[in-house]
CSV table of C-alpha atoms in Angstrom, one decimal:
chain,number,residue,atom,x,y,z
A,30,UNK,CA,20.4,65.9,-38.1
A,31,UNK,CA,17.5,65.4,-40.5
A,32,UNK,CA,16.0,68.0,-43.0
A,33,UNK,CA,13.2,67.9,-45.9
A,34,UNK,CA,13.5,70.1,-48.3
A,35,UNK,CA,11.0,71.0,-50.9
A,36,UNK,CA,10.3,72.8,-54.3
A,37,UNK,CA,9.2,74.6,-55.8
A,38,UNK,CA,8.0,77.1,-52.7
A,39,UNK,CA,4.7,78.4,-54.6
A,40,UNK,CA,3.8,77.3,-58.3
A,41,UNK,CA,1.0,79.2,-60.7
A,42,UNK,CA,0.0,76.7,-63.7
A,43,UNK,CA,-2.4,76.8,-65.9
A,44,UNK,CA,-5.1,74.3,-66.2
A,45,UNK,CA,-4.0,71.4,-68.5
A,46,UNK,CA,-0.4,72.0,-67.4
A,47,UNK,CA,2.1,69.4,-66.5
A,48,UNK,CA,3.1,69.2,-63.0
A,49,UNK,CA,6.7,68.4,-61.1
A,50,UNK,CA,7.0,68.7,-57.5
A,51,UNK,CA,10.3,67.4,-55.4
A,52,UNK,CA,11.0,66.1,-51.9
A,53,UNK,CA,14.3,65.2,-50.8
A,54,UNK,CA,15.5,64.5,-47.1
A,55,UNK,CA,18.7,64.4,-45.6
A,56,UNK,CA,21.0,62.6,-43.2
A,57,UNK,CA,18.6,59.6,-43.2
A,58,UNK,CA,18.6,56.2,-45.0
A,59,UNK,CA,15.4,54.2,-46.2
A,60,UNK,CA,13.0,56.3,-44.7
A,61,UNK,CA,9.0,56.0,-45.4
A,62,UNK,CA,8.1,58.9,-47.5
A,63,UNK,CA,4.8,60.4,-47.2
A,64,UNK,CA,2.8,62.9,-49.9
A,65,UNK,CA,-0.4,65.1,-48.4
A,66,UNK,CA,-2.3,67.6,-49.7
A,67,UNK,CA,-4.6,70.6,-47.8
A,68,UNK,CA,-6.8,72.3,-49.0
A,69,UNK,CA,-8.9,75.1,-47.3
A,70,UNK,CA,-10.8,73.7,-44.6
A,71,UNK,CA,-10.5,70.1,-45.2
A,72,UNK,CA,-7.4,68.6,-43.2
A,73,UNK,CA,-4.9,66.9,-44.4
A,74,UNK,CA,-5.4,64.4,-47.4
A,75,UNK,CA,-2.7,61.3,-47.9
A,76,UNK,CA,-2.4,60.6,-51.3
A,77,UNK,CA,0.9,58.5,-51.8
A,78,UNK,CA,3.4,57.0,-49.5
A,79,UNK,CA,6.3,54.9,-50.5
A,80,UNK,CA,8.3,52.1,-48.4
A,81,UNK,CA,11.6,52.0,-50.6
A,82,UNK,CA,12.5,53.0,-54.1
A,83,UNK,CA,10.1,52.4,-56.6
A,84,UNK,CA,7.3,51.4,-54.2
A,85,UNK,CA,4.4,53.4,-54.3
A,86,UNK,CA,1.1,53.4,-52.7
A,87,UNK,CA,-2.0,55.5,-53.5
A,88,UNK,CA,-4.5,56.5,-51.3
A,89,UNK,CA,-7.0,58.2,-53.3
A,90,UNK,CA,-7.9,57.7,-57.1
A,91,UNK,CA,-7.2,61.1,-59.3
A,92,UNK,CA,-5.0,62.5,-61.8
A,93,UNK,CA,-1.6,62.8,-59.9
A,94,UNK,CA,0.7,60.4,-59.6
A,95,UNK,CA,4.2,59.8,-57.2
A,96,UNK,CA,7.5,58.2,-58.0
A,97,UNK,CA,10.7,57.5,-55.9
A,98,UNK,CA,13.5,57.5,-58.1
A,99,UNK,CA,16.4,57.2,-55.4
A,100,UNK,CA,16.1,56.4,-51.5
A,101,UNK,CA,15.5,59.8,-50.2
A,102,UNK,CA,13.7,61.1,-53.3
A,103,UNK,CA,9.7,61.6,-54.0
A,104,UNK,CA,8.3,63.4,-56.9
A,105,UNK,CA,4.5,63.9,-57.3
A,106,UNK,CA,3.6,64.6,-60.6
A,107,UNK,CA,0.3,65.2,-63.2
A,108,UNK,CA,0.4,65.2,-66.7
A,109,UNK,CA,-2.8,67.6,-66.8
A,110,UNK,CA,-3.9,69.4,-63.9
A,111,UNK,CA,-6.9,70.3,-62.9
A,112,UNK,CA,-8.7,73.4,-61.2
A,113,UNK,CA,-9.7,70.9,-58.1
A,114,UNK,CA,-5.3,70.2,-57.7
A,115,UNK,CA,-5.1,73.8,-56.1
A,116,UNK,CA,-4.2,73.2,-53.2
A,117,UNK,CA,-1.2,73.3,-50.4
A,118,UNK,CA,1.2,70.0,-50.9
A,119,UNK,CA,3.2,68.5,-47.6
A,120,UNK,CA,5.7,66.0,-48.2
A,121,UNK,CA,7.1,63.9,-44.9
A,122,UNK,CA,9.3,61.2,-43.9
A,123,UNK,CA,9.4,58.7,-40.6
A,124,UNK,CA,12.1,56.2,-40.1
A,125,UNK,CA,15.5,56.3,-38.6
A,126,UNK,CA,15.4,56.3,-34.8
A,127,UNK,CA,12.1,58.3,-34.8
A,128,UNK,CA,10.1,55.6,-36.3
A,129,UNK,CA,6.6,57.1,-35.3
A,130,UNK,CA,6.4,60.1,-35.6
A,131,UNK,CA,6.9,62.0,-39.3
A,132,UNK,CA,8.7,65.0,-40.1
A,133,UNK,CA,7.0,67.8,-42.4
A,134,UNK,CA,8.6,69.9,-45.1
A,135,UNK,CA,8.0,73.5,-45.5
A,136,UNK,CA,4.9,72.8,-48.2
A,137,UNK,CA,4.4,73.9,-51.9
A,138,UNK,CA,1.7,75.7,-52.6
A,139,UNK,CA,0.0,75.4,-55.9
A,140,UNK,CA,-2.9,77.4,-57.9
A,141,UNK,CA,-4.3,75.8,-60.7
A,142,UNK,CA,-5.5,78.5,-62.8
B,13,UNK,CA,-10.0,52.0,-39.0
B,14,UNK,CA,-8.7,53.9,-37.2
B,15,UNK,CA,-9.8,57.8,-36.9
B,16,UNK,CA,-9.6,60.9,-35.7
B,17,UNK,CA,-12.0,63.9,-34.8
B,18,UNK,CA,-10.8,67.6,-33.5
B,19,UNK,CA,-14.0,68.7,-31.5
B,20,UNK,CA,-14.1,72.4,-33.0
B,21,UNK,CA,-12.8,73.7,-35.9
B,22,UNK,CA,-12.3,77.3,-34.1
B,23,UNK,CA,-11.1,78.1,-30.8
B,24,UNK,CA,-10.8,81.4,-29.8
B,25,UNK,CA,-9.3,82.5,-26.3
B,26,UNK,CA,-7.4,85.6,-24.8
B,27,UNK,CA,-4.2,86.1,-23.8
B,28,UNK,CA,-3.4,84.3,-20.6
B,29,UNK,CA,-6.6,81.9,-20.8
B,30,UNK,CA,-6.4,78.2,-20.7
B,31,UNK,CA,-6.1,77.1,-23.6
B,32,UNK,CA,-7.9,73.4,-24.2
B,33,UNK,CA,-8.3,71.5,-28.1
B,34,UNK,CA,-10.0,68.4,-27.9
B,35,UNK,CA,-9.1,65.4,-29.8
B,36,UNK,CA,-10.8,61.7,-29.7
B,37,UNK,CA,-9.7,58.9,-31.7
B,38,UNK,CA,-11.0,55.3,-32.3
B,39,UNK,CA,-8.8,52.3,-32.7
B,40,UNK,CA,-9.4,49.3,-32.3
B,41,UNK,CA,-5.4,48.5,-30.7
B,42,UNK,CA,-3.5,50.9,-28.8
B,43,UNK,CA,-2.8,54.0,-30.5
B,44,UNK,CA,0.1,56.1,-31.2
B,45,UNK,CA,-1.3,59.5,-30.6
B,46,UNK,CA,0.3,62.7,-31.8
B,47,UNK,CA,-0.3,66.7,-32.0
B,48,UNK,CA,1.0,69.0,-34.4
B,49,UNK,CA,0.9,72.6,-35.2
B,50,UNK,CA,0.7,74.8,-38.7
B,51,UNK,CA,1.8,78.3,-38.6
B,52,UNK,CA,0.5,79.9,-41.8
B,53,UNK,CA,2.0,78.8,-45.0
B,54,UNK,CA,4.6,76.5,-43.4
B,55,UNK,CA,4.5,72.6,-42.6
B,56,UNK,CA,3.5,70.5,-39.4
B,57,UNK,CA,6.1,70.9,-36.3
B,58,UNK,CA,5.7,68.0,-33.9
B,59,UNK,CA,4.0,69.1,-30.4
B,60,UNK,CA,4.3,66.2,-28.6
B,61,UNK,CA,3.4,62.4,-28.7
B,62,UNK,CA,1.7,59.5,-27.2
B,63,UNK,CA,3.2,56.3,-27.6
B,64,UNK,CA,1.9,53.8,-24.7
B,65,UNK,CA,4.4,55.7,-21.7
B,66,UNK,CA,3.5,58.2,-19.3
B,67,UNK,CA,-0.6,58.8,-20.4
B,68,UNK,CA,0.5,62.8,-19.2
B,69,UNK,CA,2.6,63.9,-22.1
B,70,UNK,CA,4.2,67.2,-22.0
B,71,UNK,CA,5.3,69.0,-25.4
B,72,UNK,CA,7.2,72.1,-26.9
B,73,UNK,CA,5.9,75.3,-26.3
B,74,UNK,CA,4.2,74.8,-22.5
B,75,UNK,CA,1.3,72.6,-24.1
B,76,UNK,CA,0.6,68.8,-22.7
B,77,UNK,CA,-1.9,66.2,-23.6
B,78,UNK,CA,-3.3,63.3,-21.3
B,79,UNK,CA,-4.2,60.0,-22.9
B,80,UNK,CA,-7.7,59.1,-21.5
B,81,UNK,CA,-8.3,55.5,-22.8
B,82,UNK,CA,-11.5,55.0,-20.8
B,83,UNK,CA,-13.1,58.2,-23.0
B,84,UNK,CA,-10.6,57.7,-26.4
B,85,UNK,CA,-9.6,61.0,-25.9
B,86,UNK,CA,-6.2,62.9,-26.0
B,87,UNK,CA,-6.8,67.1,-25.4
B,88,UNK,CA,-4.3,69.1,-26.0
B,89,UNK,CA,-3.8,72.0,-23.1
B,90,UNK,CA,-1.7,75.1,-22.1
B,91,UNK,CA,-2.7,76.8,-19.0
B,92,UNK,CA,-1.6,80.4,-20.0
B,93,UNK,CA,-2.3,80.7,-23.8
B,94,UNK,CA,0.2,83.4,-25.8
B,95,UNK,CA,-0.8,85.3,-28.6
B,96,UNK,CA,2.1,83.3,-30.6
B,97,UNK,CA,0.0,79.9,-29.6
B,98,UNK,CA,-2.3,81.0,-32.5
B,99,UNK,CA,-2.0,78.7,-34.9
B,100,UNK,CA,-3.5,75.8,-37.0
B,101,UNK,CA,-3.8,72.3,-34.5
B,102,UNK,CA,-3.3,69.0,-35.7
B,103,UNK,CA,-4.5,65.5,-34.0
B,104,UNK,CA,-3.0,62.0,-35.5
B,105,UNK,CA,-3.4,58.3,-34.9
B,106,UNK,CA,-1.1,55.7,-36.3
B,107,UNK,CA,-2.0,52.2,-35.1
B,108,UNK,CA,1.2,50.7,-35.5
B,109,UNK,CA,5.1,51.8,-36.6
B,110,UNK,CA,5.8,52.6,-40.4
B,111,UNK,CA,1.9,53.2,-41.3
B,112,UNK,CA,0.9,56.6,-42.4
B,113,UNK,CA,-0.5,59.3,-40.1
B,114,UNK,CA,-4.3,59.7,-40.1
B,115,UNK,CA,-5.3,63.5,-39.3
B,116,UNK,CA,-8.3,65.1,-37.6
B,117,UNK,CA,-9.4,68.2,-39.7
B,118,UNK,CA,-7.6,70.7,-37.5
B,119,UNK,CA,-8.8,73.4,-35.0
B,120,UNK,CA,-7.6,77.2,-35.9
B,121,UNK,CA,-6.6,78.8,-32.6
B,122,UNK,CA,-7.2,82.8,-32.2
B,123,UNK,CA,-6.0,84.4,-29.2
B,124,UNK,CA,-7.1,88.1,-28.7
B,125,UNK,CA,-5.1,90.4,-26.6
């Protein structure tokens, strides 16, 4: 079966601070990979998905940034981070036999102090 | 575009009552329609999903949604609500296989004893 893991669980940074989240999945090949972000109140917020290794799409202009090193890897990353990054991160797949829906990890939550 | 909009950000019900989260989309082909739930501090778990079958979709947990194309609306209902249905709710569209999810903004469910 297929599992998405994430890390870390919860993150404190300062602001300024470089940032390194990962997403890996398992017992899947070539899946779409999927980066969100929720904050309080406000839904859920796409900000990157990726197609195959090295292809990356962004949805919304700001100061993160995603890469996919190997097939069933996705980093999200900042160099700086800002107060406005706080903020609860959800990383998810689709592919496979399941091709329509998309399968959630267990979230990173991160305060930008 | 496509879209999504939860009717509701906050439902409150007691234990036993019907419990009923509304959800209409707009899309301009037909949709794939899904419903997920947040427990605190965790990721999405798929509910259940419409993807042009039965327009009566039944789910995990007791709940079911009906695909209503004539009124672009897909509720989500349980007739007996438990006080471990309370929860953050989730509506998504996707248009068409391998595109991301597009969320509604969530409705919090409280059920009092």
């Amino acid at each position: 079966s297929q599992t998405i893991h994430q890390w870390p669980a919860t993150l404190v940074q300062p602001v300024g601070s470089p940032l390194s989240l990962e997403c890996t999945v398992e017992g899947t090949s070539n899946p779409n990979l999927y980066w969100y972000r929720q904050a309080a109140g406000r839904g859920l917020q796409l900000l990157f998905y990726s197609v195959g290794i090295g292809q990356i799409s962004s949805e919304v202009p700001q100061n993160l940034s995603a890469s996919r090193p190997q097939d069933r890897q996705f980093i999200l990353s900042s160099k700086k981070l800002l107060l406005s990054d706080s903020g609860f991160y959800l990383c998810a797949w689709s592919g496979g036999t399941s091709y329509n829906e998309q399968f959630f990890g267990p979230g990173t939550r991160l305060t930008v102090l | 575009a496509q879209s999504v909009t939860q009717l509701g950000s906050h439902v409150s019900v007691s234990e036993g009552a019907l419990v009923l989260l509304r959800c209409n989309y707009s899309s301009s082909v037909p949709p794939y329609l899904f419903w997920y739930v947040q427990y605190p501090n965790q990721g999405l778990q798929l509910l259940l999903k419409y993807t042009s079958a039965a327009t009566l979709v039944k789910g995990i947990n007791g709940f079911e949604a009906e695909f209503k194309k004539s009124e672009t609306s897909f509720h989500l209902t349980k007739p007996s609500a438990h006080m471990s249905d309370a929860a953050e709710y989730f509506c998504a569209v996707r248009q068409q296989a391998g595109t991301a999810l597009i969320f509604g903004k969530g409705t919090t469910l409280s059920v009092s004893s």
